[in-house]
mmCIF file of C-alpha atoms and ligand atoms in Angstrom:
data_model
loop_
_atom_site.group_PDB
_atom_site.id
_atom_site.type_symbol
_atom_site.label_atom_id
_atom_site.label_comp_id
_atom_site.label_asym_id
_atom_site.label_seq_id
_atom_site.Cartn_x
_atom_site.Cartn_y
_atom_site.Cartn_z
ATOM 1 C CA MET C 1 37.211 -4.538 87.542
ATOM 2 C CA LEU C 2 34.141 -2.868 86.068
ATOM 3 C CA PHE C 3 32.875 -3.566 82.569
ATOM 4 C CA ILE C 4 30.909 -1.620 79.991
ATOM 5 C CA ASN C 5 27.644 -3.193 81.143
ATOM 6 C CA ASN C 6 28.242 -1.898 84.702
ATOM 7 C CA VAL C 7 28.112 1.784 83.735
ATOM 8 C CA ALA C 8 25.552 4.100 82.110
ATOM 9 C CA VAL C 9 26.259 4.657 78.429
ATOM 10 C CA TYR C 10 22.833 5.715 77.121
ATOM 11 C CA ASN C 11 23.149 8.991 75.199
ATOM 12 C CA LYS C 12 26.748 9.312 76.425
ATOM 13 C CA THR C 13 29.796 9.730 74.218
ATOM 14 C CA VAL C 14 31.730 6.522 74.686
ATOM 15 C CA PHE C 15 35.377 6.276 73.635
ATOM 16 C CA ILE C 16 36.264 2.665 72.876
ATOM 17 C CA ARG C 17 40.010 2.043 72.587
ATOM 18 C CA CYS C 18 40.297 -0.966 70.287
ATOM 19 C CA ASP C 19 43.260 -2.873 68.908
ATOM 20 C CA PHE C 20 42.611 -2.652 65.183
ATOM 21 C CA ASN C 21 46.315 -3.216 64.507
ATOM 22 C CA VAL C 22 45.564 -5.841 61.871
ATOM 23 C CA PRO C 23 48.043 -7.427 59.468
ATOM 24 C CA ILE C 24 48.033 -5.593 56.120
ATOM 25 C CA ASP C 25 49.696 -6.249 52.773
ATOM 26 C CA GLN C 26 51.894 -3.920 50.688
ATOM 27 C CA ASP C 27 48.834 -1.993 49.494
ATOM 28 C CA GLY C 28 47.393 -1.584 52.968
ATOM 29 C CA GLN C 29 44.686 -4.237 52.426
ATOM 30 C CA ILE C 30 43.654 -6.153 55.541
ATOM 31 C CA THR C 31 44.862 -9.767 55.387
ATOM 32 C CA ASN C 32 43.226 -10.940 58.624
ATOM 33 C CA ASP C 33 40.303 -9.172 60.318
ATOM 34 C CA ARG C 34 40.094 -11.271 63.443
ATOM 35 C CA ARG C 35 40.965 -8.369 65.742
ATOM 36 C CA LEU C 36 38.041 -6.442 64.228
ATOM 37 C CA LYS C 37 35.603 -9.333 64.636
ATOM 38 C CA GLU C 38 36.643 -9.930 68.243
ATOM 39 C CA SER C 39 35.891 -6.311 69.100
ATOM 40 C CA LEU C 40 32.325 -6.411 67.732
ATOM 41 C CA PRO C 41 30.373 -7.539 70.842
ATOM 42 C CA THR C 42 31.487 -4.439 72.752
ATOM 43 C CA ILE C 43 30.811 -2.084 69.845
ATOM 44 C CA ARG C 44 27.392 -3.630 69.156
ATOM 45 C CA TYR C 45 26.503 -3.388 72.835
ATOM 46 C CA ALA C 46 27.324 0.345 72.847
ATOM 47 C CA ILE C 47 25.291 0.871 69.665
ATOM 48 C CA ASP C 48 22.288 -1.047 71.042
ATOM 49 C CA GLU C 49 22.449 0.924 74.291
ATOM 50 C CA LYS C 50 22.232 4.105 72.195
ATOM 51 C CA ALA C 51 25.643 5.495 73.058
ATOM 52 C CA LYS C 52 27.509 7.824 70.700
ATOM 53 C CA VAL C 53 30.311 5.474 69.803
ATOM 54 C CA VAL C 54 33.814 6.846 69.170
ATOM 55 C CA LEU C 55 36.271 4.115 68.150
ATOM 56 C CA ALA C 56 40.031 4.596 68.322
ATOM 57 C CA SER C 57 43.090 2.502 67.503
ATOM 58 C CA HIS C 58 46.640 2.536 66.250
ATOM 59 C CA LEU C 59 47.847 0.698 63.152
ATOM 60 C CA GLY C 60 51.509 -0.174 62.737
ATOM 61 C CA ARG C 61 54.285 1.991 64.095
ATOM 62 C CA PRO C 62 54.165 5.230 62.066
ATOM 63 C CA LYS C 63 56.411 8.164 62.941
ATOM 64 C CA GLY C 64 53.839 10.791 62.048
ATOM 65 C CA ARG C 65 51.281 10.724 59.243
ATOM 66 C CA ASP C 66 51.596 7.816 56.808
ATOM 67 C CA ALA C 67 48.868 7.235 54.207
ATOM 68 C CA ARG C 68 49.555 3.483 54.060
ATOM 69 C CA LEU C 69 48.696 3.210 57.760
ATOM 70 C CA SER C 70 45.414 5.105 57.580
ATOM 71 C CA LEU C 71 42.455 3.383 59.228
ATOM 72 C CA ARG C 72 40.382 3.895 56.050
ATOM 73 C CA ASN C 73 40.273 0.199 55.199
ATOM 74 C CA VAL C 74 39.479 -0.633 58.816
ATOM 75 C CA SER C 75 36.474 1.717 58.764
ATOM 76 C CA LYS C 76 35.247 0.105 55.534
ATOM 77 C CA ARG C 77 35.603 -3.404 56.935
ATOM 78 C CA LEU C 78 33.830 -2.368 60.139
ATOM 79 C CA GLU C 79 30.941 -0.997 58.075
ATOM 80 C CA THR C 80 30.579 -4.391 56.425
ATOM 81 C CA LEU C 81 30.809 -6.261 59.717
ATOM 82 C CA LEU C 82 28.448 -3.967 61.627
ATOM 83 C CA GLY C 83 26.073 -3.198 58.785
ATOM 84 C CA ILE C 84 26.028 0.537 59.586
ATOM 85 C CA ASP C 85 28.052 3.612 58.606
ATOM 86 C CA VAL C 86 31.394 4.071 60.336
ATOM 87 C CA LEU C 87 32.613 7.556 59.533
ATOM 88 C CA LEU C 88 36.411 7.876 59.539
ATOM 89 C CA LEU C 89 37.408 11.258 60.975
ATOM 90 C CA PRO C 90 40.482 12.976 59.469
ATOM 91 C CA ASP C 91 42.403 13.046 62.766
ATOM 92 C CA CYS C 92 42.104 11.792 66.339
ATOM 93 C CA ILE C 93 42.012 15.149 68.157
ATOM 94 C CA GLY C 94 41.299 18.800 67.411
ATOM 95 C CA PRO C 95 38.414 21.158 66.612
ATOM 96 C CA SER C 96 37.159 19.346 63.500
ATOM 97 C CA VAL C 97 37.061 16.018 65.353
ATOM 98 C CA GLU C 98 35.237 17.609 68.289
ATOM 99 C CA LYS C 99 32.754 19.206 65.933
ATOM 100 C CA ALA C 100 31.993 15.890 64.245
ATOM 101 C CA ILE C 101 31.537 14.129 67.577
ATOM 102 C CA ASN C 102 29.266 16.870 68.913
ATOM 103 C CA ALA C 103 27.031 16.361 65.888
ATOM 104 C CA MET C 104 26.613 12.603 66.539
ATOM 105 C CA LYS C 105 23.268 11.024 67.370
ATOM 106 C CA PRO C 106 22.856 8.114 69.806
ATOM 107 C CA GLY C 107 23.647 4.785 68.128
ATOM 108 C CA GLU C 108 26.019 6.338 65.584
ATOM 109 C CA VAL C 109 29.639 5.286 65.165
ATOM 110 C CA VAL C 110 32.768 7.201 64.166
ATOM 111 C CA LEU C 111 36.362 6.024 63.949
ATOM 112 C CA LEU C 112 39.250 8.334 64.787
ATOM 113 C CA GLU C 113 42.249 8.292 62.455
ATOM 114 C CA ASN C 114 45.353 6.309 63.574
ATOM 115 C CA LEU C 115 46.274 7.485 67.076
ATOM 116 C CA ARG C 116 49.989 7.084 66.348
ATOM 117 C CA PHE C 117 49.883 9.720 63.594
ATOM 118 C CA ASN C 118 50.224 11.957 66.630
ATOM 119 C CA ILE C 119 53.534 11.392 68.442
ATOM 120 C CA GLY C 120 51.834 12.282 71.729
ATOM 121 C CA GLU C 121 50.227 8.822 71.717
ATOM 122 C CA THR C 122 53.301 6.657 72.338
ATOM 123 C CA LYS C 123 54.866 9.348 74.558
ATOM 124 C CA ASN C 124 51.762 9.483 76.752
ATOM 125 C CA ASP C 125 52.034 13.260 76.331
ATOM 126 C CA PRO C 126 49.829 15.149 78.857
ATOM 127 C CA ALA C 127 48.552 17.682 76.282
ATOM 128 C CA PHE C 128 47.560 14.866 73.930
ATOM 129 C CA VAL C 129 45.906 12.973 76.792
ATOM 130 C CA LYS C 130 43.913 16.105 77.571
ATOM 131 C CA SER C 131 42.786 16.531 73.967
ATOM 132 C CA LEU C 132 41.664 12.900 73.813
ATOM 133 C CA SER C 133 39.871 13.026 77.155
ATOM 134 C CA ARG C 134 37.815 16.029 76.000
ATOM 135 C CA LEU C 135 36.194 13.843 73.362
ATOM 136 C CA ALA C 136 34.101 11.557 75.573
ATOM 137 C CA ASP C 137 32.161 10.953 78.790
ATOM 138 C CA VAL C 138 33.042 7.301 79.214
ATOM 139 C CA TYR C 139 36.284 5.446 78.456
ATOM 140 C CA ILE C 140 36.274 1.773 77.508
ATOM 141 C CA ASN C 141 39.446 -0.268 77.062
ATOM 142 C CA ASN C 142 38.760 -3.100 74.636
ATOM 143 C CA ALA C 143 42.330 -3.196 73.293
ATOM 144 C CA PHE C 144 43.712 -6.234 75.067
ATOM 145 C CA GLY C 145 46.566 -6.466 72.561
ATOM 146 C CA THR C 146 47.835 -2.989 73.446
ATOM 147 C CA SER C 147 47.247 -3.023 77.208
ATOM 148 C CA HIS C 148 50.953 -3.566 77.942
ATOM 149 C CA ARG C 149 51.753 -0.132 76.507
ATOM 150 C CA LEU C 150 52.053 3.020 78.636
ATOM 151 C CA HIS C 151 50.492 5.066 75.860
ATOM 152 C CA ALA C 152 48.138 8.056 75.996
ATOM 153 C CA SER C 153 44.981 6.226 74.878
ATOM 154 C CA ILE C 154 45.759 3.159 77.018
ATOM 155 C CA TYR C 155 47.096 4.682 80.210
ATOM 156 C CA GLY C 156 47.004 8.486 80.376
ATOM 157 C CA MET C 157 43.425 8.876 79.211
ATOM 158 C CA PRO C 158 41.707 6.343 81.527
ATOM 159 C CA LYS C 159 43.804 7.716 84.369
ATOM 160 C CA THR C 160 42.321 11.183 83.970
ATOM 161 C CA MET C 161 38.752 10.180 83.103
ATOM 162 C CA LYS C 162 36.155 9.602 85.786
ATOM 163 C CA VAL C 163 34.587 6.564 84.185
ATOM 164 C CA ALA C 164 37.139 4.149 82.715
ATOM 165 C CA VAL C 165 36.109 0.514 82.410
ATOM 166 C CA ALA C 166 36.795 -2.590 80.319
ATOM 167 C CA GLY C 167 35.071 -3.985 77.244
ATOM 168 C CA PHE C 168 33.940 -7.562 76.690
ATOM 169 C CA LEU C 169 37.059 -8.594 74.792
ATOM 170 C CA LEU C 170 39.205 -7.714 77.792
ATOM 171 C CA LYS C 171 36.879 -9.718 79.988
ATOM 172 C CA LYS C 172 37.178 -12.768 77.743
ATOM 173 C CA GLU C 173 40.961 -12.600 77.433
ATOM 174 C CA ILE C 174 41.709 -12.011 81.106
ATOM 175 C CA GLY C 175 39.265 -14.713 82.115
ATOM 176 C CA TYR C 176 40.935 -17.235 79.863
ATOM 177 C CA PHE C 177 44.479 -16.495 80.979
ATOM 178 C CA LYS C 178 43.459 -16.566 84.624
ATOM 179 C CA LYS C 179 42.004 -20.021 84.175
ATOM 180 C CA VAL C 180 45.212 -21.327 82.610
ATOM 181 C CA LEU C 181 47.591 -19.579 84.986
ATOM 182 C CA ASP C 182 45.831 -20.504 88.204
ATOM 183 C CA ASN C 183 46.397 -24.136 87.508
ATOM 184 C CA PRO C 184 48.716 -24.804 84.545
ATOM 185 C CA ILE C 185 48.832 -28.411 83.389
ATOM 186 C CA ARG C 186 52.451 -29.553 83.100
ATOM 187 C CA PRO C 187 54.734 -29.946 81.300
ATOM 188 C CA PHE C 188 54.247 -26.357 80.108
ATOM 189 C CA VAL C 189 56.149 -25.234 77.035
ATOM 190 C CA SER C 190 56.519 -21.710 75.661
ATOM 191 C CA ILE C 191 57.324 -21.182 72.007
ATOM 192 C CA LEU C 192 58.634 -17.716 71.271
ATOM 193 C CA GLY C 193 59.524 -16.043 68.022
ATOM 194 C CA GLY C 194 58.927 -12.909 66.032
ATOM 195 C CA ALA C 195 60.854 -9.714 65.702
ATOM 196 C CA LYS C 196 59.958 -7.491 68.680
ATOM 197 C CA MET C 197 63.145 -8.408 70.484
ATOM 198 C CA GLU C 198 63.284 -5.850 73.304
ATOM 199 C CA ASP C 199 59.708 -6.537 74.405
ATOM 200 C CA LYS C 200 60.063 -10.274 74.461
ATOM 201 C CA ILE C 201 63.462 -10.694 76.016
ATOM 202 C CA LYS C 202 62.302 -8.760 79.078
ATOM 203 C CA ALA C 203 59.205 -10.888 79.545
ATOM 204 C CA MET C 204 61.233 -14.073 79.165
ATOM 205 C CA LYS C 205 62.809 -13.969 82.589
ATOM 206 C CA ASN C 206 59.396 -14.357 84.174
ATOM 207 C CA LEU C 207 58.125 -16.757 81.553
ATOM 208 C CA LEU C 208 60.997 -19.035 82.404
ATOM 209 C CA LYS C 209 59.569 -19.497 85.882
ATOM 210 C CA LEU C 210 56.287 -20.754 84.470
ATOM 211 C CA SER C 211 57.661 -22.875 81.630
ATOM 212 C CA ASP C 212 59.311 -26.286 81.754
ATOM 213 C CA LYS C 213 60.700 -25.829 78.261
ATOM 214 C CA ILE C 214 61.231 -22.804 76.030
ATOM 215 C CA LEU C 215 61.595 -23.036 72.251
ATOM 216 C CA ILE C 216 62.869 -19.936 70.479
ATOM 217 C CA GLY C 217 62.701 -19.242 66.765
ATOM 218 C CA GLY C 218 62.420 -16.192 64.524
ATOM 219 C CA LYS C 219 64.675 -13.170 64.844
ATOM 220 C CA LEU C 220 64.499 -13.533 68.611
ATOM 221 C CA ALA C 221 66.611 -16.702 68.457
ATOM 222 C CA PHE C 222 69.766 -15.063 67.094
ATOM 223 C CA PRO C 223 70.988 -13.257 70.247
ATOM 224 C CA PHE C 224 70.578 -16.544 72.127
ATOM 225 C CA ILE C 225 72.548 -18.393 69.470
ATOM 226 C CA VAL C 226 75.267 -15.756 69.918
ATOM 227 C CA GLY C 227 74.896 -16.106 73.706
ATOM 228 C CA ILE C 228 75.692 -19.824 73.651
ATOM 229 C CA GLY C 229 78.900 -19.016 71.811
ATOM 230 C CA LYS C 230 78.130 -19.756 68.175
ATOM 231 C CA LYS C 231 79.775 -17.502 65.598
ATOM 232 C CA ILE C 232 77.048 -16.253 63.271
ATOM 233 C CA GLY C 233 78.380 -12.802 62.410
ATOM 234 C CA LEU C 234 75.685 -10.890 64.305
ATOM 235 C CA GLU C 235 76.089 -8.411 67.140
ATOM 236 C CA TYR C 236 73.623 -7.117 69.701
ATOM 237 C CA SER C 237 73.534 -4.267 72.204
ATOM 238 C CA ASP C 238 75.017 -4.816 75.683
ATOM 239 C CA ASP C 239 71.523 -4.461 77.064
ATOM 240 C CA ILE C 240 70.189 -7.389 75.040
ATOM 241 C CA MET C 241 73.239 -9.572 75.644
ATOM 242 C CA GLU C 242 73.110 -8.949 79.402
ATOM 243 C CA THR C 243 69.523 -10.214 79.510
ATOM 244 C CA VAL C 244 70.414 -13.163 77.288
ATOM 245 C CA ASP C 245 73.305 -14.104 79.611
ATOM 246 C CA GLU C 246 71.069 -13.735 82.638
ATOM 247 C CA ILE C 247 68.499 -16.081 81.097
ATOM 248 C CA LEU C 248 71.152 -18.597 80.073
ATOM 249 C CA SER C 249 72.637 -18.664 83.571
ATOM 250 C CA MET C 250 69.172 -18.977 85.132
ATOM 251 C CA LEU C 251 68.726 -22.068 82.961
ATOM 252 C CA LYS C 252 71.906 -23.631 84.292
ATOM 253 C CA THR C 253 70.554 -23.737 87.826
ATOM 254 C CA THR C 254 67.298 -25.506 86.891
ATOM 255 C CA ASP C 255 66.320 -28.557 84.896
ATOM 256 C CA LYS C 256 64.344 -26.387 82.472
ATOM 257 C CA LYS C 257 65.286 -26.779 78.836
ATOM 258 C CA LEU C 258 65.946 -24.225 76.115
ATOM 259 C CA TYR C 259 65.732 -25.211 72.447
ATOM 260 C CA LEU C 260 67.243 -23.059 69.705
ATOM 261 C CA PRO C 261 67.289 -23.442 65.913
ATOM 262 C CA VAL C 262 70.029 -25.694 64.568
ATOM 263 C CA ASP C 263 69.391 -24.852 60.931
ATOM 264 C CA VAL C 264 67.769 -21.949 59.109
ATOM 265 C CA VAL C 265 66.382 -21.029 55.741
ATOM 266 C CA SER C 266 68.645 -18.228 54.531
ATOM 267 C CA SER C 267 68.235 -15.785 51.715
ATOM 268 C CA ASP C 268 70.321 -13.113 50.004
ATOM 269 C CA ASP C 269 67.535 -10.552 50.297
ATOM 270 C CA ILE C 270 64.474 -10.314 52.524
ATOM 271 C CA ASN C 271 62.219 -8.406 50.125
ATOM 272 C CA MET C 272 63.530 -9.582 46.737
ATOM 273 C CA PRO C 273 65.067 -13.014 47.308
ATOM 274 C CA HIS C 274 67.125 -14.314 44.372
ATOM 275 C CA ALA C 275 68.693 -17.224 46.204
ATOM 276 C CA ILE C 276 67.488 -19.310 49.133
ATOM 277 C CA LYS C 277 69.170 -22.201 50.923
ATOM 278 C CA VAL C 278 68.890 -24.228 54.087
ATOM 279 C CA VAL C 279 72.072 -24.117 56.161
ATOM 280 C CA PRO C 280 73.247 -24.934 59.697
ATOM 281 C CA VAL C 281 72.965 -21.751 61.816
ATOM 282 C CA GLU C 282 76.744 -21.324 61.845
ATOM 283 C CA GLU C 283 76.857 -21.275 58.055
ATOM 284 C CA ILE C 284 74.583 -18.412 57.043
ATOM 285 C CA PRO C 285 76.515 -16.846 54.143
ATOM 286 C CA THR C 286 77.950 -13.385 54.844
ATOM 287 C CA GLY C 287 75.401 -10.683 54.096
ATOM 288 C CA TRP C 288 72.529 -13.204 53.935
ATOM 289 C CA HIS C 289 69.584 -13.334 56.323
ATOM 290 C CA GLY C 290 68.030 -16.113 58.377
ATOM 291 C CA VAL C 291 64.368 -15.947 57.332
ATOM 292 C CA ASP C 292 62.793 -19.158 58.693
ATOM 293 C CA ILE C 293 63.671 -22.181 60.789
ATOM 294 C CA GLY C 294 64.975 -25.143 58.791
ATOM 295 C CA PRO C 295 63.622 -28.723 58.623
ATOM 296 C CA ALA C 296 66.000 -30.095 61.295
ATOM 297 C CA THR C 297 64.771 -27.425 63.689
ATOM 298 C CA VAL C 298 61.144 -28.238 62.914
ATOM 299 C CA LYS C 299 61.935 -31.860 63.798
ATOM 300 C CA LEU C 300 63.758 -30.863 66.993
ATOM 301 C CA PHE C 301 60.928 -28.559 68.091
ATOM 302 C CA SER C 302 58.168 -31.028 67.248
ATOM 303 C CA GLU C 303 59.904 -33.738 69.285
ATOM 304 C CA ALA C 304 60.312 -31.310 72.177
ATOM 305 C CA ILE C 305 56.548 -30.690 72.322
ATOM 306 C CA GLU C 306 55.524 -34.319 71.961
ATOM 307 C CA ASP C 307 54.988 -35.019 75.665
ATOM 308 C CA VAL C 308 53.847 -31.569 76.859
ATOM 309 C CA ARG C 309 50.364 -30.729 78.159
ATOM 310 C CA THR C 310 50.205 -26.942 77.712
ATOM 311 C CA ILE C 311 51.695 -24.916 74.871
ATOM 312 C CA PHE C 312 51.851 -21.119 74.795
ATOM 313 C CA TRP C 313 53.017 -19.794 71.434
ATOM 314 C CA ASN C 314 53.861 -16.179 70.709
ATOM 315 C CA GLY C 315 55.735 -15.072 67.606
ATOM 316 C CA PRO C 316 56.246 -16.685 64.191
ATOM 317 C CA MET C 317 59.392 -18.698 63.368
ATOM 318 C CA GLY C 318 60.296 -16.558 60.374
ATOM 319 C CA ILE C 319 58.992 -14.108 57.780
ATOM 320 C CA TYR C 320 55.878 -16.258 57.270
ATOM 321 C CA GLU C 321 54.095 -13.486 55.313
ATOM 322 C CA ASN C 322 56.286 -14.440 52.369
ATOM 323 C CA ASP C 323 55.263 -17.884 51.080
ATOM 324 C CA LEU C 324 58.906 -18.735 50.447
ATOM 325 C CA PHE C 325 59.736 -18.268 54.126
ATOM 326 C CA SER C 326 56.606 -19.707 55.718
ATOM 327 C CA ARG C 327 57.287 -23.428 55.756
ATOM 328 C CA GLY C 328 58.940 -23.611 59.194
ATOM 329 C CA THR C 329 56.180 -21.652 60.937
ATOM 330 C CA PHE C 330 53.422 -23.622 59.184
ATOM 331 C CA SER C 331 55.032 -27.035 59.836
ATOM 332 C CA LEU C 332 55.375 -26.189 63.499
ATOM 333 C CA ALA C 333 51.733 -25.044 63.511
ATOM 334 C CA HIS C 334 50.682 -28.495 62.241
ATOM 335 C CA HIS C 335 52.694 -30.224 64.984
ATOM 336 C CA VAL C 336 51.294 -27.923 67.669
ATOM 337 C CA ALA C 337 47.762 -28.554 66.378
ATOM 338 C CA ASP C 338 48.353 -32.327 66.397
ATOM 339 C CA SER C 339 49.692 -32.393 69.947
ATOM 340 C CA TYR C 340 47.626 -33.534 72.908
ATOM 341 C CA ALA C 341 48.355 -30.284 74.731
ATOM 342 C CA LEU C 342 46.112 -27.361 75.515
ATOM 343 C CA THR C 343 47.294 -24.832 72.936
ATOM 344 C CA ILE C 344 47.228 -21.081 73.512
ATOM 345 C CA ILE C 345 48.207 -18.799 70.674
ATOM 346 C CA GLY C 346 49.119 -15.175 71.369
ATOM 347 C CA GLY C 347 49.460 -12.282 68.993
ATOM 348 C CA GLY C 348 48.222 -10.618 65.858
ATOM 349 C CA ASP C 349 50.930 -12.083 63.631
ATOM 350 C CA THR C 350 51.037 -15.480 65.307
ATOM 351 C CA ALA C 351 47.268 -15.795 65.029
ATOM 352 C CA ASP C 352 47.464 -14.731 61.383
ATOM 353 C CA ALA C 353 50.114 -17.405 60.731
ATOM 354 C CA ILE C 354 47.911 -20.038 62.395
ATOM 355 C CA TYR C 355 44.957 -19.017 60.209
ATOM 356 C CA ARG C 356 47.113 -19.189 57.090
ATOM 357 C CA SER C 357 48.342 -22.643 58.081
ATOM 358 C CA ASP C 358 44.678 -23.631 58.285
ATOM 359 C CA GLU C 359 44.986 -24.842 61.867
ATOM 360 C CA ALA C 360 42.999 -22.136 63.692
ATOM 361 C CA GLU C 361 40.138 -24.511 64.471
ATOM 362 C CA ASN C 362 42.529 -26.982 66.045
ATOM 363 C CA MET C 363 43.913 -24.621 68.671
ATOM 364 C CA GLY C 364 42.573 -24.253 72.196
ATOM 365 C CA PHE C 365 42.521 -20.477 72.433
ATOM 366 C CA ILE C 366 43.727 -17.747 70.100
ATOM 367 C CA SER C 367 44.343 -14.503 71.952
ATOM 368 C CA THR C 368 44.204 -11.145 70.191
ATOM 369 C CA GLY C 369 47.236 -10.047 72.197
ATOM 370 C CA GLY C 370 50.886 -10.950 71.565
ATOM 371 C CA GLY C 371 53.111 -8.820 73.761
ATOM 372 C CA ALA C 372 50.194 -8.245 76.127
ATOM 373 C CA ALA C 373 49.510 -11.974 76.473
ATOM 374 C CA LEU C 374 53.195 -12.613 77.025
ATOM 375 C CA GLN C 375 53.349 -9.981 79.755
ATOM 376 C CA LEU C 376 50.203 -11.274 81.439
ATOM 377 C CA ILE C 377 51.390 -14.864 81.342
ATOM 378 C CA SER C 378 54.760 -13.746 82.731
ATOM 379 C CA GLY C 379 52.939 -12.405 85.770
ATOM 380 C CA GLU C 380 53.664 -8.744 85.108
ATOM 381 C CA PRO C 381 50.885 -6.170 85.477
ATOM 382 C CA LEU C 382 49.453 -4.583 82.331
ATOM 383 C CA PRO C 383 49.328 -0.775 82.716
ATOM 384 C CA GLY C 384 46.141 -0.540 80.651
ATOM 385 C CA LEU C 385 44.310 -2.859 83.063
ATOM 386 C CA GLU C 386 45.767 -1.509 86.309
ATOM 387 C CA VAL C 387 44.462 1.965 85.540
ATOM 388 C CA LEU C 388 40.776 1.019 85.050
ATOM 389 C CA ASN C 389 38.023 1.536 87.657
HETATM 390 C C1 LIG L 401 50.402 -5.663 68.696
HETATM 391 O O1 LIG L 401 50.160 -5.914 67.516
HETATM 392 O O2 LIG L 401 51.184 -6.361 69.362
HETATM 393 C C2 LIG L 401 49.677 -4.541 69.376
HETATM 394 O O3 LIG L 401 48.733 -3.962 68.530
HETATM 395 C C3 LIG L 401 50.658 -3.516 69.903
HETATM 396 O O4 LIG L 401 51.415 -2.950 68.874
HETATM 397 P P1 LIG L 401 52.872 -2.412 69.178
HETATM 398 O O5 LIG L 401 53.750 -3.597 69.516
HETATM 399 O O6 LIG L 401 53.318 -1.689 67.936
HETATM 400 O O7 LIG L 401 52.784 -1.486 70.378
HETATM 401 MG MG1 LIG L 402 51.750 -7.333 66.227
#
């Protein structure tokens, strides 16, 4: 794989696809800027080499324009971090964007508006790919966290451009995972959680091969709880349940272990909780929501990781953004930090939760990718990497 320092960028327009999909609060304020900081070496390199630097990213999952998901606050934070102007353009393609880029001088930086404001991005639409590709001479993928997506700016664009190489963040991430995967120290445990169910369930089949134990919390745990026959009043699509059954029967033929929550923190409302109680998983009151793992589950999980040597963690155990629902995730973070294992944390949200639990310094490696890290560790190719020169 070639990297940004292997190609000529002087006086060239360089499109750097970043993953600036940072956690934000209700008002759109950035709550953790780690993904921005991790992208700086590549951006600074391009500036120092006197390239015309065009930065691009998505934020959230908008279905069209959405003011709350504008990259305005990202451009402001980047200005502070870089110490130079970062002009936010009103869109990511089109005549006005092209005009602004044509007027750039070497060493200047602009940021395109949220790529996903245009539906062509997630559809990898050929016309959108073409409009993006017109903007630059050189394509750099520095968005490790998005490299598992077959999207226009990750896959279509580098595929059509002559020069498409990787940034330094990609180099760092891939290098780290390779080191771990080539020779994993066992026992190896995977802790999975979070809400992106479809993504994660697919990767799990492969992850199972690598892991000696799997612990599942968060929203992801519920279809498995249903799969082992507990009545919790939830239903899932045939597609999800088929995969769950497949995973459960794979487990029966090995001595690998699966751990699921035995109790949960439940609440009458996710956004405006009036009542909260800890209950066994089978006893979540009708209409209530499981919002965190309970104390018995924290104990179960922390005992399960006591003797392991490598821990890969992707996905929080509950809605940790809300202080009321964060205790399970944070308690587990303390146990993971205290373990004697090599600890690898994957994901924007998971990393954010680890920072909030004040344990970031006690982890082995914190990846900027969640789904991407999971896919890489599961041994599946990442489209965004496969397509580079
Ligand atoms: C992430 O946060 O996992 C990446 O930025 C990708 O975002 P996505 O899951 O919305 O594609
Ligand atoms: Mg995320």
